[in-house]
Amino acid sequence: MDRRMVLRSTAAALGAAALSGTAAACNRSSDSSDSSDFSDSSAAPRAAAARASATSRALTHPGPGPYGSPRAADRFGVALPAGFTSRILAHCRVQVASTDYVWPDGPCGGGCLPGAGGGWTYVANSGVTFGGGASALRLRPDGSVASAERVLHGITQPRAGGATPWGTWLVCEGLFAGRVYEVYPDGSRAAVGRPALGRFAHQGVACDPDDRVLYLTEDRSDGCLYRFRPDRWGDLSRGSLEVLVGDPGAGPDHVRWARVTDPDGFPRATRRQARDARAFDRAAGCWYANGVCYVTTRGDGRLWALRTVSGGTAVSGGTAIFGGTPPTSIGQLTAARSGDLFVAAGRGEPALTLITSAGEAAPFLRLPGHRGSEITGPAFSPDGTRLYLSSRRGVTGRDRSGITFEITGPFRAAAD
């Protein structure tokens, strides 16, 4: 069976509040030299977008979504559709609930992991330049806070990160020689650096349990998309790091994975160790679900989707633009049990946009008073009934004013 990676996006203008959709796909082959299809052959993302816009096929459309539009902001400043409510779990520089733990500045990436006794843990990175780290907020089955503590100290500029299927949290440093740290939210072990995942300006990471690989994004205008193949699934101490590159000899729509020979990135940066490495304009969020890996790029406001397909048919595509000129900045993302994507966006007013599996894009949440902030760390509880997220800088536009929220309501368990 010939398996190919197809990377697609579409150019559908949906306006400032809704996201034009994408379809695409990602390789399940574990061969580091496998060929794949790539819908956009340029290494310069903005130039590629201009060329693709004339031929792309819209795969999403604007609409009210399954819940309707957000109503007026509630008493916590959160605008949500009817039936949904918010509550504040933590304020930066304030003790969390009944604990003695003070929530740190700049809540950045975040994720939910199963916890003890039917509860769960929400892990949030503190994205400050100096003294960054990660905190664990442990919740009981009824959603009340059981405890909170710091689980990683003293790193620089932690970004989106990602959860693993074996219950750990990966913290990604965003500086030029950033590292990935594996954190154990239950406190069973101390956090450990994972140099095999490379040293570069990390942002997001997503685990693909089907092919047993990890995808990693790079936060640069000429950043790349990487794939890590651990020697043993569940052990990130050893493995092979690869970068997505073009394959000119096979045609303009083909790509392959090339080995990064020196993951340490010195003296030659990881993105420069393979010819024809594909550039993504400030790749940010990364999420894998049901055979699809989604990647957002902040520099040009795109959402990319990659899906495994069988057979040798190349699929062409264009660009996914989050409406507006200049492009709206989009960042972290998550998915619900229904398959709906929730994508953080905002150039001005932070918002969360919902994209259904049928391709309908609709605004879901707004933070009208948080214009100097951004939505970070969106993640659902393991049972899918609660959505967690933060306003990194709150209403003042400063990291010390960050707020972490919980959203509850009639989240659907399956697409209609």
XYZ file of C-alpha atoms in Angstrom:
416
model
C 0.000 0.000 0.000
C 1.375 3.401 -1.022
C 0.814 5.894 1.787
C 1.223 9.596 1.184
C 1.225 12.755 3.231
C -1.041 15.426 1.874
C -0.794 18.929 3.248
C -3.773 21.036 2.247
C -5.411 24.297 3.058
C -8.068 26.363 1.377
C -8.716 29.997 0.646
C -12.206 30.775 1.886
C -12.818 34.343 3.013
C -15.039 34.079 6.061
C -14.570 37.451 7.703
C -12.819 38.455 10.882
C -14.835 36.285 13.247
C -14.704 32.944 11.443
C -11.950 30.775 10.079
C -11.682 29.582 6.523
C -11.258 25.885 6.684
C -8.782 23.348 5.602
C -8.442 19.772 4.687
C -5.227 17.881 4.344
C -3.276 15.003 5.549
C -0.264 13.449 7.140
C 1.955 10.483 6.445
C 1.740 7.300 8.441
C 4.946 5.957 6.949
C 7.856 5.590 9.355
C 10.477 5.682 6.593
C 12.540 8.853 6.967
C 12.823 9.259 3.202
C 9.192 8.672 2.323
C 7.650 10.777 -0.422
C 4.503 12.757 0.193
C 2.229 15.269 -1.481
C 2.416 18.918 -0.532
C -0.190 21.319 -1.810
C 1.954 24.424 -1.551
C 5.433 24.093 -3.019
C 6.914 27.405 -1.931
C 9.307 27.769 0.981
C 8.072 31.328 1.401
C 4.591 31.050 2.940
C 3.228 34.447 1.929
C 4.297 34.069 -1.697
C 2.757 30.618 -1.809
C -0.501 31.977 -0.444
C -0.742 34.510 -3.253
C -0.195 31.852 -5.919
C -2.612 29.386 -4.394
C -5.514 31.731 -3.841
C -6.668 31.607 -7.438
C -7.008 27.815 -7.563
C -7.859 26.714 -4.049
C -11.124 25.042 -3.175
C -13.054 26.231 -0.145
C -13.562 23.369 2.279
C -15.298 25.331 5.013
C -18.031 27.881 5.169
C -19.184 30.417 7.755
C -22.254 29.711 9.789
C -23.855 29.965 13.224
C -22.212 26.767 14.405
C -23.860 24.146 16.606
C -24.323 26.555 19.531
C -25.141 29.909 17.950
C -23.244 33.158 18.367
C -21.709 34.425 21.621
C -24.024 36.646 23.656
C -23.080 39.627 25.812
C -20.150 39.112 28.152
C -20.970 37.577 31.532
C -19.844 38.924 34.911
C -16.391 37.452 34.340
C -16.020 39.226 30.996
C -16.521 36.125 28.840
C -18.963 36.153 25.907
C -20.410 32.680 25.230
C -23.366 31.122 23.397
C -26.588 30.547 25.318
C -26.365 27.676 27.782
C -22.650 28.054 28.470
C -21.141 29.538 31.618
C -17.680 30.534 32.764
C -15.895 30.606 36.071
C -12.457 31.829 37.074
C -10.133 29.130 38.361
C -7.043 31.241 38.919
C -5.737 34.807 38.828
C -2.029 35.462 38.416
C -0.350 36.509 41.682
C -3.339 35.264 43.700
C -3.695 32.050 45.707
C -5.603 29.321 43.874
C -8.940 28.478 45.552
C -8.325 27.055 49.034
C -4.688 26.181 48.347
C -1.660 28.227 49.336
C -0.257 28.137 45.787
C 0.042 31.474 43.973
C -0.768 31.258 40.257
C 2.282 32.428 38.237
C 2.428 35.172 35.610
C 1.654 34.705 31.932
C -0.301 31.436 31.659
C 0.626 30.182 28.224
C 0.190 26.669 26.837
C -1.987 24.223 28.723
C -3.424 20.747 28.629
C -5.574 18.273 30.564
C -4.459 14.854 31.741
C -6.317 12.136 33.678
C -5.723 12.300 37.413
C -6.300 10.192 40.498
C -9.725 9.045 41.659
C -11.562 10.026 38.501
C -10.304 13.601 38.544
C -7.919 15.325 36.166
C -5.027 17.773 36.084
C -4.845 20.973 34.071
C -1.209 21.887 33.427
C -0.425 25.487 32.454
C 2.910 26.885 31.355
C 4.125 30.224 32.672
C 5.390 31.897 29.508
C 7.632 34.550 31.042
C 11.152 35.127 29.740
C 12.940 34.483 33.012
C 11.843 31.954 35.616
C 9.239 30.301 33.446
C 7.901 26.839 34.092
C 4.690 24.873 34.491
C 2.015 24.498 37.163
C -0.400 21.646 37.866
C -3.971 22.397 38.883
C -5.476 19.156 40.179
C -9.256 18.871 40.074
C -11.725 16.458 41.637
C -14.432 14.644 39.639
C -16.891 17.442 40.490
C -14.482 20.053 39.077
C -13.430 21.538 42.417
C -9.759 22.318 43.016
C -7.967 19.682 45.098
C -4.428 21.081 44.954
C -2.043 23.190 42.918
C 1.732 23.268 42.685
C 4.700 24.099 40.490
C 5.931 21.098 38.490
C 8.702 22.776 36.461
C 10.967 25.671 37.422
C 13.530 27.957 35.861
C 13.163 27.605 32.107
C 12.966 30.312 29.443
C 9.923 31.329 27.395
C 7.811 28.154 27.578
C 5.236 28.081 24.781
C 2.331 25.854 23.733
C 3.655 22.384 24.529
C 1.509 19.270 24.388
C 0.240 16.211 26.249
C 1.398 12.627 25.722
C -0.743 9.460 25.685
C 1.275 8.111 28.635
C 0.216 10.955 30.916
C 3.085 13.429 30.803
C 3.173 17.042 29.683
C 5.767 18.420 27.244
C 6.933 21.985 27.853
C 8.533 23.678 24.835
C 10.973 26.586 25.140
C 10.537 29.321 22.541
C 14.026 30.822 22.488
C 16.334 30.169 19.525
C 18.023 27.155 21.170
C 14.976 26.012 23.110
C 14.558 22.595 24.627
C 11.630 20.285 25.336
C 11.053 19.166 28.923
C 8.909 16.220 29.946
C 6.872 16.935 33.069
C 5.126 14.414 35.326
C 2.020 16.254 36.613
C 1.306 13.654 39.286
C 4.619 14.474 40.935
C 5.912 10.918 40.572
C 9.163 12.077 38.956
C 11.115 15.265 38.440
C 10.865 16.937 35.031
C 13.558 15.902 32.566
C 14.972 17.527 29.425
C 14.524 15.685 26.135
C 17.419 16.823 23.891
C 16.631 14.210 21.235
C 13.604 16.341 20.263
C 15.945 19.068 19.057
C 17.053 22.531 20.064
C 15.227 25.303 18.208
C 12.471 27.862 18.818
C 9.877 25.314 19.899
C 6.158 26.059 20.059
C 3.735 23.172 19.934
C 3.987 19.393 19.916
C 1.407 16.732 19.105
C 1.626 12.980 19.646
C 0.380 10.627 16.935
C -0.317 7.299 18.691
C -1.250 5.638 15.401
C 2.153 6.009 13.772
C 3.935 6.488 17.107
C 5.571 9.753 16.157
C 5.540 13.323 17.460
C 5.084 16.471 15.375
C 6.790 19.676 16.487
C 6.413 23.284 15.298
C 9.009 26.055 15.143
C 8.192 29.680 16.008
C 10.105 31.528 13.290
C 9.073 33.214 10.060
C 11.241 30.615 8.316
C 10.499 27.861 10.816
C 9.907 24.239 9.937
C 7.699 21.299 10.771
C 9.499 18.399 12.444
C 8.744 14.765 13.129
C 10.308 12.777 15.973
C 10.340 8.990 15.826
C 11.225 7.565 19.244
C 13.126 4.294 19.289
C 10.515 3.039 21.740
C 7.029 4.515 22.056
C 6.641 6.219 25.415
C 10.385 6.834 25.816
C 11.563 10.198 24.457
C 15.192 9.802 25.457
C 16.213 8.364 22.077
C 14.955 8.559 18.546
C 15.275 10.256 15.164
C 14.423 13.889 14.440
C 13.299 14.722 10.910
C 12.272 17.852 9.030
C 9.728 18.245 6.230
C 11.476 19.049 2.939
C 10.603 19.398 -0.716
C 11.297 16.713 -3.285
C 11.892 18.608 -6.566
C 12.791 15.468 -8.500
C 9.373 13.967 -7.826
C 7.420 17.048 -8.834
C 6.266 20.305 -7.248
C 3.602 18.684 -5.063
C 5.845 16.156 -3.372
C 7.679 16.291 -0.059
C 9.626 13.889 2.092
C 11.068 13.683 5.592
C 14.814 14.268 5.910
C 16.970 13.321 8.877
C 18.223 16.113 11.140
C 21.746 14.868 11.760
C 22.489 17.199 14.674
C 19.380 17.815 16.810
C 21.469 20.057 19.083
C 21.327 22.682 16.314
C 24.879 23.965 16.748
C 26.736 25.214 14.821
C 24.110 24.643 12.098
C 20.462 25.283 13.006
C 18.111 22.329 12.642
C 16.091 24.097 9.937
C 19.256 24.472 7.837
C 20.460 20.888 7.979
C 18.393 19.684 5.031
C 18.061 21.193 1.581
C 14.616 22.464 0.535
C 13.191 22.478 4.055
C 9.601 23.734 3.917
C 9.008 26.989 5.743
C 5.968 27.736 7.903
C 5.442 31.347 8.961
C 5.700 31.181 12.768
C 4.077 27.805 13.300
C 2.307 27.713 16.655
C -0.356 25.249 17.765
C -0.179 21.576 16.883
C -2.950 19.022 17.510
C -3.464 15.427 16.424
C -6.820 13.628 16.439
C -8.437 10.836 14.436
C -5.737 10.589 11.805
C -5.356 14.330 11.273
C -2.569 16.616 12.461
C -3.485 20.315 12.587
C -0.924 23.125 12.606
C -1.534 26.862 12.896
C 0.800 29.541 11.556
C 0.643 32.893 13.307
C 2.580 34.925 10.760
C 0.077 34.485 7.940
C -3.060 33.402 9.796
C -3.373 29.892 8.395
C -4.597 26.589 9.674
C -2.973 23.570 8.056
C -4.319 20.038 8.265
C -2.500 16.821 7.447
C -4.170 13.450 7.003
C -2.938 9.990 6.107
C -4.247 8.731 2.805
C -3.649 5.546 0.863
C -2.818 5.349 -2.790
C -0.776 7.621 -4.981
C -3.218 10.398 -5.779
C -1.866 13.882 -5.206
C -4.320 16.378 -3.745
C -3.884 20.051 -4.564
C -4.957 22.925 -2.370
C -4.387 26.524 -1.475
C -4.261 28.609 1.648
C -6.297 28.842 4.807
C -6.678 32.479 5.794
C -8.197 33.630 9.042
C -10.038 36.669 7.682
C -8.606 40.142 7.809
C -5.782 42.253 6.418
C -3.219 41.950 7.850
C -3.979 38.322 8.648
C -5.490 37.652 12.039
C -2.973 36.030 14.350
C -3.989 32.488 15.227
C -2.318 30.336 17.813
C -3.160 27.377 20.006
C -5.952 24.904 19.371
C -7.711 21.865 20.751
C -10.475 19.457 19.756
C -13.696 18.308 21.424
C -15.075 14.759 21.586
C -17.302 15.633 18.637
C -14.279 16.350 16.467
C -14.959 20.100 16.541
C -11.796 22.200 16.532
C -11.453 25.216 18.815
C -8.833 27.645 17.483
C -7.560 30.660 19.407
C -7.328 33.871 17.418
C -7.243 37.569 17.842
C -5.720 40.701 16.474
C -7.229 43.028 19.014
C -10.039 41.142 20.746
C -9.139 37.563 21.719
C -11.577 34.956 20.437
C -12.042 31.227 20.124
C -13.404 29.958 16.818
C -15.137 26.609 16.399
C -14.773 24.554 13.217
C -17.060 21.552 12.896
C -16.049 18.310 11.228
C -18.471 19.290 8.449
C -16.452 22.453 7.780
C -18.729 25.048 9.362
C -16.757 27.821 11.079
C -18.322 29.999 13.759
C -17.263 32.234 16.649
C -17.642 30.478 20.008
C -16.046 32.686 22.682
C -14.908 36.295 22.944
C -13.059 38.292 25.606
C -14.169 41.883 24.828
C -12.155 43.570 27.575
C -8.875 41.752 26.936
C -7.575 43.554 23.864
C -3.934 43.396 24.948
C -4.087 39.691 25.670
C -4.427 36.370 23.868
C -6.218 33.088 24.515
C -3.812 30.325 25.501
C -3.902 26.745 26.676
C -7.340 25.611 25.436
C -7.949 22.032 26.580
C -10.906 19.805 27.411
C -11.232 17.686 30.526
C -10.856 13.954 29.783
C -14.641 13.491 29.816
C -15.099 16.375 27.369
C -17.520 18.337 29.542
C -15.267 21.225 30.593
C -13.063 23.527 28.544
C -10.083 25.236 30.156
C -8.221 28.230 28.764
C -6.383 31.353 29.867
C -6.270 35.011 28.971
C -2.526 35.367 29.175
C -2.428 39.089 30.019
C -5.969 39.713 31.224
C -7.522 43.160 30.947
C -4.321 45.152 31.577
C -2.233 43.611 28.809
C 0.439 42.488 31.282
C 1.498 38.970 32.201
C 0.847 39.632 35.859
C -2.884 40.039 35.086
C -3.468 36.650 33.467
C -6.648 34.691 34.221
C -7.427 30.991 33.830
C -11.067 30.080 33.076
C -13.271 27.007 33.023
C -16.148 26.844 30.520
C -19.055 24.451 31.003
C -22.177 23.871 28.955
C -23.819 21.553 26.439
C -20.680 20.510 24.565
C -21.829 17.871 22.150
C -20.296 14.417 22.424
C -20.616 13.690 18.710
C -21.154 15.607 15.504
C -24.801 15.907 14.491
